[in-house]
Amino acid sequence: MAILKVNPNRMELLKLRKRRAIAQRGHKLLKDKLDELMKQFLEQVRKNRKLRKEIEEKLAKAYQIFAIARSESSAEIIEEALLYPHMITTVKISEKRLMGVRVPEFETEQEGTFDCYGLSTTPAILDKALLSLNEIVPLLIKLSEAEKAVELIAVEIEKTRRRVNALEHVLIPQLNETVKYINMKLDEAERENRTRLMKIKEIVAQGSI
Amino acid sequence: MLNALRDPLKYGFAVGRIKVRETKMLGLNRIDRLVSASNFADQKRILAETDYGSFFQEATTPEDVEKALNDYLAIVYEFLEEVYPDKQILSYFRSRYDFHNLKVLLKAKYGEKTAEQIWSKLGMLETEEVKKAIEEGELEGIAEPYRSALYEAMERFEQDKNSQQIDIVLDKALYKHLYEAAKKQKNKFFTGFVRSSIDLVNLKVFLRAKSLNRESKFIEDAFLDRGFLEKEKLVSIYYDSLDIAVNMLKETSYAAIVQESIVGQEFDPDLFDKKVDDFLVRYLQPAKYIPVGLEPLISYIIAKENEVKVLRVILIGKLSGLSAQTIKERVRVQYV
């Protein structure tokens, strides 16, 4: 493991020890964050899977009813019926924070009714098909909100994990090594000094004799 | 007595040709085979045995099927024109496509869309010319009853900007025109058919509006005139439970259709249109045994339209992945 390029003196040692303490604290905090994010992520994924399954079932059903409506009359009639819709769906997008991750929040509002066509010449089952599709739209928006949140949490997990790993496997060992190196250097200097002193003492003692 | 002399002269040729054609209709046996065919390719092979065959040779997608069916219908109307060149009768069958095109043109104009791909080619008006006239606001050149219907539809739309009004006005104008075209034939069977169709449309509007929670004003506006049923009576029971409607219709021949379409206290639209079509085909069936007259002529054309509808259900249904059971439930009663 490479060591940091620092002057091996007591001042640097103190600085490095402080840095190491901060790095270790940061590492612990990030690791806790990572654990919590993972927990949230798994929970959200589980929720999403349930929601997705529910929506997919509903969607398959709605598509089937729509396919029936579509087969009961010509494509032109169905397309004419839906040519000028007067239902307006607005999606308001805001942000909320989930474990420090900014995730979007969608709020849907529907105005008007979906039956924008004459009831005489269109197949009756068209109402049922559109009703079920209409029920699904807010759910789809909810699903997209939840899936985006999962995606953003996943990105955050990845980022946090990289930071934790960098601290755990690079910075902290480097700091440890450097501290150790400086300690050794200082000890060495200390020993040198001691030997020198002992030698001087010896010379002084000989001189005095 | 007079009819006995006149009819063979007037309809003899047409009915003769039709009797031959009736034998070539699909029939239940072939329809069953089409429903239980495992895929579209098999269905095409079965259709190859019939006069539909040449229309479906290249078809692979639902759009191709639509095109083939429309081309086929065009041939049916051509045949009608050939054997019985009566403008009123032809207009009876083809005006619905013109009214469809008017709806498309108006909605495209107000919605600022291009919708040429959903113009019907089965109408009699030149859609391009009508489009130009609508865009320029010069409706004088458009024939009646389309012109006044257009004026009214535009006026109604301008009032509240509700595109549904376009459909309501033009549907009413269409059925008024159908009734008048039928009335001119002075044939009770034919006018009876149109009036029954009007009743069934009104019942459909009644049930659908109720399940969509619309106000009674809506049906008052959307109801068609000239049916057998009294509109006012239907409006008066609009807010009551559906049992009351069933009870009111008890004496009429529509009771079964309505009753069978109510599940619990709610209208179930699932098979309503099929029941309506079945009712109308059953109304027409006795015409098969009338040796000569207008009845077998119009019945045959309506039966062909019905046959095309059944084919659409079977072919598009199969292409959309509907189960054989779901398709089978929707196969209409056949004329022959």
Coordinates of C-alpha atoms in Angstrom, one line a residue:
Chain A
M1 CA 0.0 0.0 0.0
A2 CA 1.3 3.3 -1.0
I3 CA 1.7 5.9 1.6
L4 CA 0.9 9.6 1.4
K5 CA 3.6 12.1 0.4
V6 CA 4.0 13.9 3.7
N7 CA 6.9 15.1 5.8
P8 CA 7.4 12.6 8.6
N9 CA 7.1 14.9 11.5
R10 CA 5.0 15.1 14.6
M11 CA 2.9 17.9 13.2
E12 CA 1.9 15.8 10.2
L13 CA 1.3 12.8 12.4
L14 CA -1.2 14.7 14.5
K15 CA -2.9 16.0 11.3
L16 CA -3.1 12.5 9.8
R17 CA -4.4 11.0 13.0
K18 CA -7.2 13.6 12.9
R19 CA -7.9 12.9 9.3
R20 CA -8.0 9.2 10.0
A21 CA -10.5 9.7 12.8
I22 CA -12.7 11.8 10.5
A23 CA -12.3 9.2 7.7
Q24 CA -13.3 6.4 10.1
R25 CA -16.3 8.4 11.4
G26 CA -17.3 9.2 7.8
H27 CA -16.9 5.6 6.8
K28 CA -19.2 4.4 9.6
L29 CA -21.8 7.0 8.7
L30 CA -21.7 6.2 5.1
K31 CA -21.9 2.5 5.9
D32 CA -25.0 3.1 8.0
K33 CA -26.5 5.2 5.1
L34 CA -25.7 2.4 2.7
D35 CA -27.5 -0.1 4.9
E36 CA -30.5 2.1 5.3
L37 CA -30.6 2.8 1.5
M38 CA -30.4 -0.9 0.8
K39 CA -33.3 -1.5 3.2
Q40 CA -35.3 1.2 1.5
F41 CA -34.3 0.0 -1.9
L42 CA -35.4 -3.6 -1.2
E43 CA -38.7 -2.4 0.3
Q44 CA -39.4 -0.1 -2.6
V45 CA -38.5 -2.9 -5.1
R46 CA -40.9 -5.2 -3.4
K47 CA -43.6 -2.6 -3.4
N48 CA -42.9 -1.8 -7.1
R49 CA -43.1 -5.5 -8.1
K50 CA -46.5 -5.8 -6.5
L51 CA -47.7 -2.6 -8.1
R52 CA -46.3 -3.6 -11.5
K53 CA -48.0 -7.0 -11.3
E54 CA -51.3 -5.4 -10.4
I55 CA -51.0 -2.9 -13.2
E56 CA -49.9 -5.5 -15.7
E57 CA -52.9 -7.6 -14.9
K58 CA -55.3 -4.7 -15.2
L59 CA -53.6 -3.5 -18.4
A60 CA -53.9 -7.0 -20.0
K61 CA -57.6 -7.0 -19.1
A62 CA -58.2 -3.5 -20.4
Y63 CA -56.4 -4.3 -23.6
Q64 CA -58.5 -7.3 -24.0
I65 CA -61.7 -5.3 -23.6
F66 CA -60.3 -2.7 -26.0
A67 CA -59.4 -5.4 -28.5
I68 CA -63.0 -6.6 -28.3
A69 CA -64.3 -3.1 -28.9
R70 CA -61.9 -2.7 -31.7
S71 CA -63.1 -5.9 -33.4
E72 CA -66.7 -5.0 -33.0
S73 CA -66.5 -2.0 -35.2
S74 CA -64.2 -0.7 -37.9
A75 CA -61.0 1.0 -37.1
E76 CA -62.3 4.2 -38.6
I77 CA -65.2 4.4 -36.2
I78 CA -63.1 3.8 -33.2
E79 CA -60.5 6.4 -34.3
E80 CA -63.2 8.9 -35.2
A81 CA -64.7 8.4 -31.7
L82 CA -61.4 9.2 -30.1
L83 CA -60.3 11.9 -32.5
Y84 CA -61.2 14.9 -30.3
P85 CA -60.9 13.9 -26.7
H86 CA -62.0 16.5 -24.0
M87 CA -60.5 14.9 -20.9
I88 CA -57.4 16.7 -19.8
T89 CA -55.0 14.9 -17.5
T90 CA -52.4 17.2 -15.8
V91 CA -49.4 15.8 -14.1
K92 CA -47.8 18.1 -11.4
I93 CA -44.2 17.2 -10.7
S94 CA -42.6 18.0 -7.3
E95 CA -39.7 16.7 -5.4
K96 CA -39.4 14.9 -2.2
R97 CA -36.3 13.6 -0.3
L98 CA -35.9 10.0 0.5
M99 CA -32.7 9.3 2.5
G100 CA -31.1 12.4 1.1
V101 CA -32.1 11.3 -2.5
R102 CA -34.2 13.7 -4.4
V103 CA -37.0 11.7 -6.0
P104 CA -39.8 13.1 -8.1
E105 CA -43.4 13.1 -7.0
F106 CA -46.2 13.0 -9.6
E107 CA -49.6 14.3 -8.8
T108 CA -52.3 13.7 -11.5
E109 CA -55.5 15.6 -12.0
Q110 CA -58.2 14.7 -14.4
E111 CA -60.7 17.2 -15.8
G112 CA -63.7 16.4 -17.9
T113 CA -65.0 13.0 -19.0
F114 CA -63.5 10.4 -21.3
D115 CA -66.7 9.8 -23.4
C116 CA -66.0 12.3 -26.1
Y117 CA -68.0 10.4 -28.7
G118 CA -71.6 9.7 -29.8
L119 CA -73.2 6.7 -28.1
S120 CA -75.3 5.7 -31.1
T121 CA -72.9 4.4 -33.6
T122 CA -70.0 3.3 -31.4
P123 CA -69.9 -0.2 -29.8
A124 CA -71.2 -0.2 -26.2
I125 CA -68.2 -2.1 -25.0
L126 CA -66.0 0.9 -25.9
D127 CA -67.2 2.6 -22.7
K128 CA -66.0 -0.3 -20.6
A129 CA -62.6 -0.4 -22.4
L130 CA -62.0 3.3 -21.9
L131 CA -63.2 3.2 -18.3
S132 CA -60.7 0.5 -17.5
L133 CA -57.9 2.3 -19.4
N134 CA -58.9 5.5 -17.6
E135 CA -58.5 3.8 -14.2
I136 CA -55.1 2.6 -15.2
V137 CA -53.6 6.0 -16.2
P138 CA -53.1 7.3 -12.6
L139 CA -51.7 3.9 -11.6
L140 CA -49.2 4.0 -14.5
I141 CA -48.1 7.5 -13.4
K142 CA -47.7 6.2 -9.8
L143 CA -45.7 3.3 -11.1
S144 CA -43.4 5.5 -13.1
E145 CA -42.9 7.6 -9.9
A146 CA -42.0 4.5 -7.9
E147 CA -39.7 3.1 -10.6
K148 CA -37.9 6.4 -11.0
A149 CA -37.4 6.5 -7.2
V150 CA -35.9 3.0 -7.3
E151 CA -33.6 4.0 -10.1
L152 CA -32.4 7.1 -8.2
I153 CA -32.0 5.1 -5.0
A154 CA -29.9 2.6 -7.0
V155 CA -27.7 5.3 -8.3
E156 CA -27.3 6.7 -4.8
I157 CA -26.5 3.2 -3.5
E158 CA -23.8 2.8 -6.1
K159 CA -22.3 6.2 -5.3
T160 CA -22.4 5.6 -1.6
R161 CA -20.9 2.1 -2.0
R162 CA -18.1 3.5 -4.0
R163 CA -17.4 6.1 -1.3
V164 CA -17.5 3.5 1.4
N165 CA -15.1 1.3 -0.5
A166 CA -12.8 4.2 -1.3
L167 CA -12.7 5.0 2.4
E168 CA -12.4 1.4 3.6
H169 CA -9.9 0.1 1.1
V170 CA -7.9 3.1 0.0
L171 CA -8.0 6.2 2.2
I172 CA -8.1 4.6 5.7
P173 CA -5.4 2.0 4.9
Q174 CA -3.3 4.7 3.4
L175 CA -3.7 6.9 6.4
N176 CA -2.9 3.9 8.6
E177 CA 0.2 3.1 6.7
T178 CA 1.4 6.7 6.7
V179 CA 0.8 7.1 10.4
K180 CA 2.7 3.9 10.9
Y181 CA 5.5 5.1 8.6
I182 CA 5.7 8.5 10.4
N183 CA 5.7 6.7 13.8
M184 CA 8.5 4.5 12.6
K185 CA 10.4 7.5 11.3
L186 CA 9.9 9.4 14.5
D187 CA 10.9 6.4 16.6
E188 CA 14.0 6.0 14.4
A189 CA 14.8 9.6 14.9
E190 CA 14.3 9.2 18.6
R191 CA 16.6 6.2 18.7
E192 CA 19.2 8.0 16.6
N193 CA 19.0 10.9 19.0
R194 CA 19.4 8.6 22.0
T195 CA 22.4 6.9 20.5
R196 CA 23.9 10.2 19.7
L197 CA 23.3 11.4 23.2
M198 CA 24.8 8.3 24.6
K199 CA 27.8 8.7 22.4
I200 CA 28.3 12.3 23.4
K201 CA 27.8 11.3 27.0
E202 CA 30.5 8.7 26.6
I203 CA 32.9 11.2 24.9
V204 CA 32.3 13.7 27.6
A205 CA 32.9 11.1 30.2
Q206 CA 36.2 10.0 28.6
G207 CA 37.3 13.7 28.2
S208 CA 36.6 14.3 31.9
I209 CA 38.8 11.4 32.9
Chain B
M1 CA -103.1 -7.0 -56.3
L2 CA -101.2 -4.2 -57.8
N3 CA -98.1 -5.1 -55.9
A4 CA -98.4 -8.7 -57.1
L5 CA -98.1 -7.4 -60.6
R6 CA -95.6 -4.6 -60.0
D7 CA -93.1 -6.4 -57.7
P8 CA -91.9 -9.1 -60.1
L9 CA -91.2 -6.4 -62.7
K10 CA -89.5 -4.1 -60.3
Y11 CA -87.5 -6.5 -58.1
G12 CA -87.6 -9.7 -60.1
F13 CA -84.1 -9.4 -61.7
A14 CA -82.5 -8.2 -58.4
V15 CA -84.0 -10.9 -56.3
G16 CA -83.1 -13.5 -58.8
R17 CA -79.4 -12.5 -58.6
I18 CA -79.6 -12.3 -54.8
K19 CA -81.0 -15.8 -54.4
V20 CA -78.0 -17.1 -56.2
R21 CA -75.7 -15.0 -54.0
E22 CA -77.4 -16.0 -50.8
T23 CA -76.2 -19.6 -51.3
K24 CA -72.6 -18.3 -51.4
M25 CA -72.8 -16.6 -48.0
L26 CA -70.5 -17.9 -45.3
G27 CA -73.0 -19.9 -43.3
L28 CA -72.6 -21.2 -39.7
N29 CA -70.4 -24.1 -40.7
R30 CA -67.7 -22.0 -42.2
I31 CA -67.9 -19.4 -39.4
D32 CA -67.4 -22.2 -36.8
R33 CA -64.3 -23.3 -38.7
L34 CA -63.0 -19.7 -38.8
V35 CA -63.5 -19.3 -35.1
S36 CA -61.8 -22.5 -34.2
A37 CA -58.9 -22.0 -36.7
S38 CA -55.6 -21.9 -34.8
N39 CA -54.2 -18.8 -36.5
F40 CA -54.8 -16.1 -39.1
A41 CA -53.1 -18.1 -41.9
D42 CA -55.6 -21.0 -41.3
Q43 CA -58.4 -18.5 -41.4
K44 CA -57.2 -17.2 -44.7
R45 CA -57.1 -20.7 -46.1
I46 CA -60.7 -21.2 -45.1
L47 CA -61.7 -17.8 -46.6
A48 CA -60.0 -18.8 -49.9
E49 CA -62.9 -21.2 -50.5
T50 CA -65.3 -18.2 -50.5
D51 CA -65.6 -15.1 -52.5
Y52 CA -63.7 -13.3 -49.7
G53 CA -60.6 -15.2 -50.7
S54 CA -59.1 -12.8 -53.2
F55 CA -59.4 -9.9 -50.8
F56 CA -57.3 -11.5 -48.1
Q57 CA -54.5 -13.0 -50.2
E58 CA -51.9 -10.4 -49.1
A59 CA -53.4 -9.6 -45.7
T60 CA -51.3 -10.0 -42.6
T61 CA -52.1 -7.2 -40.2
P62 CA -55.4 -5.9 -38.7
E63 CA -55.1 -2.9 -41.1
D64 CA -55.0 -5.2 -44.1
V65 CA -58.1 -7.0 -42.8
E66 CA -59.9 -3.7 -42.4
K67 CA -58.9 -2.7 -45.9
A68 CA -60.0 -6.1 -47.4
L69 CA -63.3 -5.9 -45.6
N70 CA -63.9 -2.4 -46.8
D71 CA -63.0 -3.4 -50.4
Y72 CA -65.4 -6.3 -50.1
L73 CA -68.2 -4.0 -48.9
A74 CA -67.5 -1.7 -51.8
I75 CA -68.2 -4.6 -54.1
V76 CA -71.4 -5.5 -52.3
Y77 CA -72.6 -1.9 -52.8
E78 CA -71.6 -2.0 -56.4
F79 CA -73.6 -5.2 -56.8
L80 CA -76.6 -3.5 -55.3
E81 CA -76.3 -0.6 -57.6
E82 CA -76.0 -2.9 -60.6
V83 CA -79.1 -5.0 -59.7
Y84 CA -81.3 -2.3 -58.3
P85 CA -80.1 1.2 -59.3
D86 CA -82.3 3.1 -56.9
K87 CA -80.6 6.2 -55.4
Q88 CA -82.6 6.1 -52.2
I89 CA -81.7 2.6 -51.4
L90 CA -78.1 3.1 -52.3
S91 CA -78.1 6.3 -50.1
Y92 CA -79.7 4.2 -47.3
F93 CA -76.7 2.0 -47.2
R94 CA -73.9 4.3 -48.1
S95 CA -74.9 7.6 -46.3
R96 CA -73.7 6.3 -43.0
Y97 CA -70.1 6.4 -44.4
D98 CA -70.6 10.0 -45.5
F99 CA -71.9 11.0 -42.1
H100 CA -68.8 9.3 -40.7
N101 CA -66.6 11.3 -42.9
L102 CA -68.4 14.5 -41.9
K103 CA -67.7 13.7 -38.3
V104 CA -64.1 13.1 -39.0
L105 CA -63.7 16.3 -41.1
L106 CA -65.3 18.4 -38.4
K107 CA -63.4 16.9 -35.5
A108 CA -60.1 17.2 -37.5
K109 CA -60.9 20.8 -38.3
Y110 CA -61.6 21.8 -34.7
G111 CA -58.9 19.6 -33.3
E112 CA -56.4 20.8 -35.9
K113 CA -55.5 17.3 -36.9
T114 CA -55.1 15.5 -40.1
A115 CA -57.3 12.4 -40.3
E116 CA -57.3 11.4 -43.9
Q117 CA -56.3 7.8 -42.9
I118 CA -59.7 7.4 -41.2
W119 CA -61.9 8.7 -44.0
S120 CA -64.2 6.0 -45.3
K121 CA -64.1 5.3 -49.0
L122 CA -67.6 3.8 -49.0
G123 CA -69.5 7.0 -48.9
M124 CA -71.0 8.8 -51.9
L125 CA -69.7 12.4 -51.3
E126 CA -66.3 13.5 -52.5
T127 CA -64.6 13.8 -49.2
E128 CA -61.8 16.1 -50.5
E129 CA -64.4 18.6 -51.8
V130 CA -66.4 18.5 -48.6
K131 CA -63.2 19.1 -46.7
K132 CA -62.4 22.1 -48.8
A133 CA -65.9 23.4 -48.4
I134 CA -65.8 23.1 -44.6
E135 CA -62.4 24.8 -44.4
E136 CA -63.6 27.7 -46.5
G137 CA -66.9 27.8 -44.8
E138 CA -68.7 27.5 -48.1
L139 CA -71.2 24.8 -47.5
E140 CA -73.7 25.8 -50.2
G141 CA -72.3 23.2 -52.6
I142 CA -72.9 20.3 -50.3
A143 CA -76.0 18.2 -50.9
E144 CA -78.8 17.8 -48.4
P145 CA -79.2 16.3 -45.8
Y146 CA -75.5 16.7 -45.2
R147 CA -75.5 20.5 -45.5
S148 CA -78.0 21.3 -42.8
A149 CA -76.5 18.6 -40.5
L150 CA -73.1 20.2 -40.9
Y151 CA -74.5 23.7 -40.1
E152 CA -76.2 22.4 -37.0
A153 CA -73.2 20.4 -35.9
M154 CA -70.9 23.4 -36.3
E155 CA -73.3 25.7 -34.5
R156 CA -73.6 23.3 -31.6
F157 CA -69.9 22.8 -31.4
E158 CA -69.2 26.5 -31.4
Q159 CA -71.6 26.9 -28.5
D160 CA -69.9 24.7 -25.9
K161 CA -66.8 23.4 -27.7
N162 CA -67.9 19.8 -26.9
S163 CA -66.8 17.4 -29.7
Q164 CA -69.5 14.9 -28.5
Q165 CA -72.1 17.4 -29.9
I166 CA -70.8 16.8 -33.4
D167 CA -71.4 13.1 -33.1
I168 CA -74.8 13.6 -31.5
V169 CA -76.1 16.0 -34.2
L170 CA -74.7 13.9 -37.1
D171 CA -76.0 10.6 -35.7
K172 CA -79.4 12.1 -35.4
A173 CA -79.3 13.4 -38.9
L174 CA -78.1 10.0 -40.2
Y175 CA -81.0 8.1 -38.6
K176 CA -83.4 10.8 -39.8
H177 CA -82.1 10.3 -43.3
L178 CA -82.2 6.5 -43.0
Y179 CA -85.8 6.7 -41.9
E180 CA -86.7 9.0 -44.7
A181 CA -84.9 6.9 -47.3
A182 CA -86.8 3.8 -46.1
K183 CA -90.1 5.6 -45.9
K184 CA -89.9 6.6 -49.6
Q185 CA -89.9 2.9 -50.5
K186 CA -93.4 2.6 -48.9
N187 CA -92.5 -0.7 -47.5
K188 CA -93.7 -1.5 -44.0
F189 CA -91.1 -4.2 -43.4
F190 CA -88.3 -1.8 -44.3
T191 CA -89.6 1.1 -42.2
G192 CA -90.3 -1.3 -39.4
F193 CA -86.7 -2.4 -39.6
V194 CA -85.4 1.2 -39.4
R195 CA -87.7 2.1 -36.6
S196 CA -86.6 -1.0 -34.6
S197 CA -83.0 0.0 -35.2
I198 CA -83.8 3.4 -33.9
D199 CA -85.4 2.0 -30.8
L200 CA -82.4 -0.2 -30.2
V201 CA -80.0 2.7 -30.6
N202 CA -82.1 4.7 -28.1
L203 CA -82.0 1.8 -25.7
K204 CA -78.2 1.6 -26.1
V205 CA -77.9 5.3 -25.5
F206 CA -80.2 5.0 -22.4
L207 CA -78.2 2.2 -20.9
R208 CA -74.7 3.6 -21.7
A209 CA -75.6 7.1 -20.5
K210 CA -76.9 5.6 -17.3
S211 CA -73.7 3.6 -16.7
L212 CA -71.6 6.7 -17.5
N213 CA -73.7 8.7 -15.0
R214 CA -74.8 11.3 -17.5
E215 CA -77.7 13.6 -16.7
S216 CA -81.2 13.0 -18.2
K217 CA -80.7 16.1 -20.3
F218 CA -78.0 14.2 -22.2
I219 CA -80.3 11.4 -23.4
E220 CA -83.1 13.8 -24.1
D221 CA -80.7 15.4 -26.5
A222 CA -79.1 12.3 -27.9
F223 CA -82.3 10.2 -28.4
L224 CA -83.3 9.6 -32.0
D225 CA -86.8 10.3 -33.2
R226 CA -89.1 8.1 -35.2
G227 CA -88.7 4.9 -33.2
F228 CA -91.6 2.8 -31.9
L229 CA -90.8 3.5 -28.3
E230 CA -91.9 6.7 -26.6
K231 CA -88.7 8.7 -25.9
E232 CA -90.4 10.7 -23.1
K233 CA -91.3 7.5 -21.2
L234 CA -87.7 6.4 -21.3
V235 CA -86.5 9.9 -20.1
S236 CA -89.0 9.8 -17.3
I237 CA -87.6 6.6 -15.9
Y238 CA -84.0 7.5 -16.5
Y239 CA -83.1 8.0 -12.8
D240 CA -85.1 4.9 -11.6
S241 CA -83.5 1.5 -11.2
L242 CA -83.0 -0.6 -14.3
D243 CA -85.7 -3.1 -13.2
I244 CA -88.3 -0.4 -14.0
A245 CA -86.9 0.0 -17.5
V246 CA -87.1 -3.8 -18.0
N247 CA -90.6 -3.8 -16.7
M248 CA -91.6 -1.0 -19.0
L249 CA -90.2 -2.9 -22.0
K250 CA -91.9 -6.1 -20.9
E251 CA -94.5 -5.8 -23.6
T252 CA -92.0 -5.0 -26.4
S253 CA -89.8 -7.4 -28.2
Y254 CA -86.7 -5.7 -26.8
A255 CA -87.2 -6.9 -23.2
A256 CA -84.9 -9.9 -23.5
I257 CA -82.0 -7.8 -24.9
V258 CA -82.2 -5.3 -22.1
Q259 CA -82.8 -7.9 -19.4
E260 CA -79.9 -10.1 -20.5
S261 CA -77.6 -7.1 -20.5
I262 CA -78.2 -6.2 -16.9
V263 CA -76.0 -7.9 -14.3
G264 CA -76.9 -7.1 -10.8
Q265 CA -78.2 -3.6 -11.0
E266 CA -75.6 -2.5 -13.6
F267 CA -75.6 -2.4 -17.4
D268 CA -73.1 -4.9 -18.8
P269 CA -72.2 -3.8 -22.3
D270 CA -70.2 -6.9 -23.1
L271 CA -72.6 -8.6 -25.5
F272 CA -75.2 -5.9 -26.0
D273 CA -74.2 -5.0 -29.6
K274 CA -74.3 -8.7 -30.6
K275 CA -77.8 -9.1 -29.1
V276 CA -78.9 -6.0 -31.0
D277 CA -77.5 -7.3 -34.3
D278 CA -79.0 -10.7 -33.7
F279 CA -82.4 -9.2 -33.1
L280 CA -82.2 -7.2 -36.3
V281 CA -81.1 -10.2 -38.4
R282 CA -83.9 -12.3 -36.9
Y283 CA -86.3 -9.5 -38.0
L284 CA -84.9 -9.8 -41.5
Q285 CA -84.9 -13.6 -41.7
P286 CA -88.5 -14.0 -42.9
A287 CA -87.6 -12.0 -46.0
K288 CA -85.7 -15.0 -47.2
Y289 CA -89.0 -16.7 -47.9
I290 CA -90.6 -13.8 -49.8
P291 CA -90.3 -14.8 -53.4
V292 CA -90.1 -11.3 -54.8
G293 CA -90.1 -7.8 -53.4
L294 CA -87.9 -5.2 -51.7
E295 CA -87.6 -7.3 -48.5
P296 CA -85.2 -9.9 -49.8
L297 CA -83.1 -7.3 -51.5
I298 CA -82.5 -5.0 -48.5
S299 CA -82.2 -8.0 -46.2
Y300 CA -79.5 -9.5 -48.3
I301 CA -77.4 -6.3 -48.2
I302 CA -77.9 -5.9 -44.5
A303 CA -77.0 -9.5 -44.0
K304 CA -73.8 -9.0 -46.0
E305 CA -73.0 -6.0 -43.8
N306 CA -73.6 -8.2 -40.8
E307 CA -71.4 -11.0 -42.3
V308 CA -68.6 -8.5 -42.7
K309 CA -69.0 -7.4 -39.1
V310 CA -68.8 -11.1 -38.0
L311 CA -65.7 -11.6 -40.1
R312 CA -64.2 -8.5 -38.5
V313 CA -64.8 -9.9 -35.1
I314 CA -63.3 -13.2 -36.0
L315 CA -60.3 -12.0 -37.9
I316 CA -59.3 -9.0 -35.9
G317 CA -60.2 -10.9 -32.7
K318 CA -57.8 -13.7 -33.7
L319 CA -55.1 -11.2 -34.7
S320 CA -55.5 -9.4 -31.4
G321 CA -55.1 -12.7 -29.5
L322 CA -58.6 -13.0 -28.2
S323 CA -59.5 -16.6 -27.2
A324 CA -61.8 -18.7 -29.4
Q325 CA -64.3 -18.7 -26.7
T326 CA -64.4 -14.9 -26.5
I327 CA -64.8 -14.7 -30.3
K328 CA -67.4 -17.3 -30.4
E329 CA -69.6 -15.5 -27.9
R330 CA -69.6 -12.5 -30.2
V331 CA -70.4 -14.3 -33.5
R332 CA -73.7 -12.9 -34.7
V333 CA -76.7 -14.9 -35.9
Q334 CA -76.5 -15.5 -39.6
Y335 CA -79.2 -14.6 -42.1
V336 CA -78.9 -17.8 -44.1

